[in-house]
Amino acid sequence: MTSRERRADDPLDDDIRLLGRLLGDVIRDQAGTETYELVERVRQSAVAHRRGDAAAEPGGPVERLVGDVDVVGALHLIRAFGWFSVLANVAEDVHHGRRRRHHWARGSAPQPGSITHAVGGLMVAGVPGERVLEQLANLVVSPVVTAHPTEVRRKTVLTVQREIARLLVARETTDPDGGERQAIDDELRLGVLTLWQTAILRLSKLRVADEINEALGYYGISLWREIPALQESLERELVAAWPQLAGRPVTRALQMGSWIGGDRDGNPFVTADVLRYAVERQVAVALTQHLDALWVMADQLSMSSRLIEPTAALLALADRSGDASPFRADEPYRRALRGMHDRLVATARSWGIEVARSGAGVPANEYPGPTELLADLEIVAASLRSHGAASLAAARVVPVIRAVECFGFHLCTLDLRQNSDVHERVVGELLGRAGVAEGYLDLDEAARVELLIAELASPRPLRLAHVSYTELTASELAIVDEAARAIGRLGPQVISHYVISKCQSVSDVLEVAVMLRESGLLRPGEDRLYLDIVPLFETIDDLRCAAQVFDRLMAEPRYRRWLEHSRDGLQEVMLGYSDSNKDGGYLTSNWSLYQAESELIAAASRSAMRLRFFHGRGGTVGRGGGPSYDAVRAQPPGAVDAGLRLTEQGEIIAARYADRDLARRSLEVLLAATLEAGIADGEVTTADDFVVFDALSRLAFDEYRALVYDEPRFEAFFRAMTPVGEISRLNIGSRPASRTASARIEDLRAIPWVFSWSQCRVMLPGWYGTGTAFEQWVAEDGARVEQLREMYMRWPFFRTVLSNMGMVLAKTDLAIAGRYAELVPDPDVRTDLFGRIADEHGRSVHWVREITGADLLGDNPALARSIRNRFPYLDPLNHLQVDLLRRFRNGQTDDLTIRGIHLTINGLATGLRNSG
C-alpha cells in the first residue's frame, strides 16, 4: 500500500480508534475494571497474533484467555467484541462515503458503477441517445427484499448505528480543540453506551408481520428519497450527454420488490391474512409519505393571487377543495393542496389508515388511484411554471411527482412464491373434486400437460361452492383470492409475479395457471394473464433442463397468447444460486447458471419472446453474492436486455439500505451496470472457453459431491463441527431452517448451510472442489496454465468467479476452523475429513494465485484493509463460540450459555458482513 493510500485511510483508522476507545470507557464504567482489563488482554493478544508478532504463540494466548473465563465473563467478552464489530462496520461505511465525497470534490473521473460513468461510456462509444431511451423503456431493474434467517440485527440497533454514523460525519468539520468537537464526542459516547445497554438478541422469534414491518422501515430510512433522486440523476445525465433528449419522458426502470408476506415456500406462517396485512402495510407507508409531502408543499407554496396569476386549472382545483378559510382566500396553491390532501386522507381512511390531520377539513372524495393524484400535481407544477416559478415547480412539486410515479399507492411489487409439489396436490384435488380427472398425481408429464391445456381452454373454474377442500387446498386458493382482491383495488403492479420453486416441467407452470384462473387472475377467454408466472430452476439438474422446459412452454400456443396479449411478450425465469451451490459446489453452480442463461437466451430468441432473469442471490459468494457491478457485467450477452430482478437477503438488506448514501450507491451500481451491459458489445469468448469450463466443472463437481454427499460420515461431521443446530434455535427469522424434519444435507435449506460454514470460518460452499479441478485439468498438459491466465484476462465471467472465490478464501481461517473440528467426537473422522478440507483449501489458494498472478484480494484493496482491521476482533468470538458449544453439548444448557452462543453467532455475522 502506498503512502498516499495510507493517508487516505487515516480518517478510518482514527474513527475506529475513537469508537474503540469510547467502547473501552463504557466497558470499564459498566462492567468494571477487571472486565475491561480482560477485554484488553484478549484484544492485544489477538492483534499481536494477527500481526505475526514473534511473542504471539499461534492461537494459544487467545484460546487460553477465553477458555479460562466463566459464562458471565464470556458474555462480557462476547458483547465487547460483538459491539466492536458493529462500530467498525459503521466506521467503514462512513469512510466509503467520505472517499466518494472526496473524489467528487476533487473532480475525479466518474467511478465505475455510477450513472455518470455509464452514460459517459455509452456516449464515448457512439451509442445514440435514442437507443439509450429505447433500452431504458425495456428495462426493469428490481431488487427484491426477502426475509431469510440470517438477519441478526434489530431495528433498534440500526437506529443507533445511523446516529453514530451521522455524528462521525459531522465531527469531520469541527475544530479538534473546540467545544463542538467535544459535544459530538459526548454524543458518540452516549450512543456507544446505549448500544452496550441494549439487548442485541430478540426475546422471541420473528413473526412474518415483524419481518414485513422491518423491511418497510427501509423506505423511511433511505429508499423513499433515493429512488426518485436516482431517477432524476439519470434524466439529468442523459440530457447532459444528448441535449436533444430534453423534455423526453424517461421510463422508470428502477422498481423495488418484496417477497415478505407472499413467499410461503416452506413457511407455514404465510397465509391469506398475512398477505392482506403485507399489502395494507405497503399502502400505509406509501400514502403516509404522500400525505406528508402534500402537507409540507401546502406550507411552502404560499403565493398570493394578488401578486401572481395562476392557471385556470389551478384555480378550479382550489375551488373544488372546499377550503373556505379567509386566511387562505388569496392563496390558491394552499387551497388546492389542502383539498388534494383531504382526498388522499379519504383514500387512506378507506384502507383503515388513521390520519391525524386534514387539509381543508371538509369531506372529500378519495383518489381512485395514483393517476388522478399525478394529474392534480401536474396542474400545480404547470401553473407555477406559467408565472415565472418554474424553479419552485422543479424543487417542490417535481420530487413529489417522482415519488408518486415510483411508488404509486402500492409502494412496491409483492411476489407470490410456492413449491411445485404443493401446486400439483392442489390442482389434483381440484380436478378430482370437480369430476374432471381422478388420479392426476399418477399421470406422466405428457398426460398432465394435455389435461391442463384442455382444462385451460375454458374460463370455467373448477372450484365448487358446496364442496369442502383440504386445509392445504383451501389455504392456497385463499392466497390467490387475496391477491386478486389486492390487484382489483390497486392494479396489477401490486402483485405481478408468481414464482414456482422446484420447477422442473411445463406442467409445473400450467398448474399455477389453473390456480390463477380460479380467482380470475387468468381469463382464458380474454387471453388475459394478470401475473408473470415465473419458473425457478434451482438444482444443477434443473438448470441443465431449463432451456428444454422453456422451449416446450413456448411451444404451447395458448400459453404464448397469454404472454403476447397481456405480458408484453415477456417470460421471466428465476435462477437459484443457493440450492445449485449446495447441490453441486461453487464452480459447477456458477458454470451451470451461466450455461442455463446462455441456453435460455438462445431459446427465447428461437421463440421470438422476450426474456428477463430473476437472480436468487444471497449475500455470500456461496449463494451468488459478490460485488453487484461485476456480477451484472459478467452475465452472458443478452442476459440483461430486459433488465433483471435479484433478491436482497438477510444482513445484506441492512448493509445496503440502512443509510441513504449506501442505498444510493447500491441502487446506482445496479442500474448503471445493467444499462452498460444491455447496450455494450458482447463479451469475447470462444468455443474452447466453454469446453475448458465444462471440464473444470465436471472435475469440481465430482470432488465436491465426493465429500458432501458420497462420504457417509460427512453429515455427522458437519453437524458436530458447525453451529447449524444452534443457529436453528436463534430468533432471527420466521422461516424454519429445513423444509422437512429430515436431518439430511439435501433437506437443509441452503441459507443455514452457508451460514454455518461462515461461522466456523471455513466458507466451504464458496470454494471447495475448485482447487482439485484446476490441478487435475492442468496435470494433463502444463501449457494449460497459460490458457487459464488468458481466459482470466479476457472473460469477465471467469474473472468474477475467481475474484469472488479469492474473497472467500481470504476470509477462511483454517487455524480457527481447526478448533471447530475439535468438536467432532470421532478423532479418525475429524482427522480425515478436516484434513481433506484443509488440503483442498491449500490447492484452491494456490490456483487463484497461479491464474490471477496476484495474492488473494489483490484486486480488492478495500476488502483487504477491512479484513486486517476486523479479524483480530472476530478471532476471540470464534474461540468463545467453540468453548460455549463444547460446554452446551456436554450438558451445560443453562440460559446464559445458550445466550452466549447466540451472541457469538450474531457478532460473527456482523463482523463478516456477507455471511448468509
Coordinates of C-alpha atoms in Angstrom, one line a residue, residues 44 166 173 257 270 426 451 469 575 650 679 849 890:
Q44 CA -3.9 -7.3 22.5
R166 CA -24.2 10.9 11.4
T173 CA -15.8 19.6 10.0
G257 CA -40.0 -5.7 -4.9
V270 CA -47.6 -17.0 5.4
V426 CA -53.9 -28.6 -5.0
L451 CA -55.1 -32.4 -19.5
Y469 CA -61.4 -29.0 0.4
L575 CA -32.3 -18.9 -11.3
G650 CA -30.5 -11.4 5.2
I679 CA -26.1 -1.8 -24.7
R849 CA -2.7 -17.0 -7.2
N890 CA -21.6 -31.6 27.3

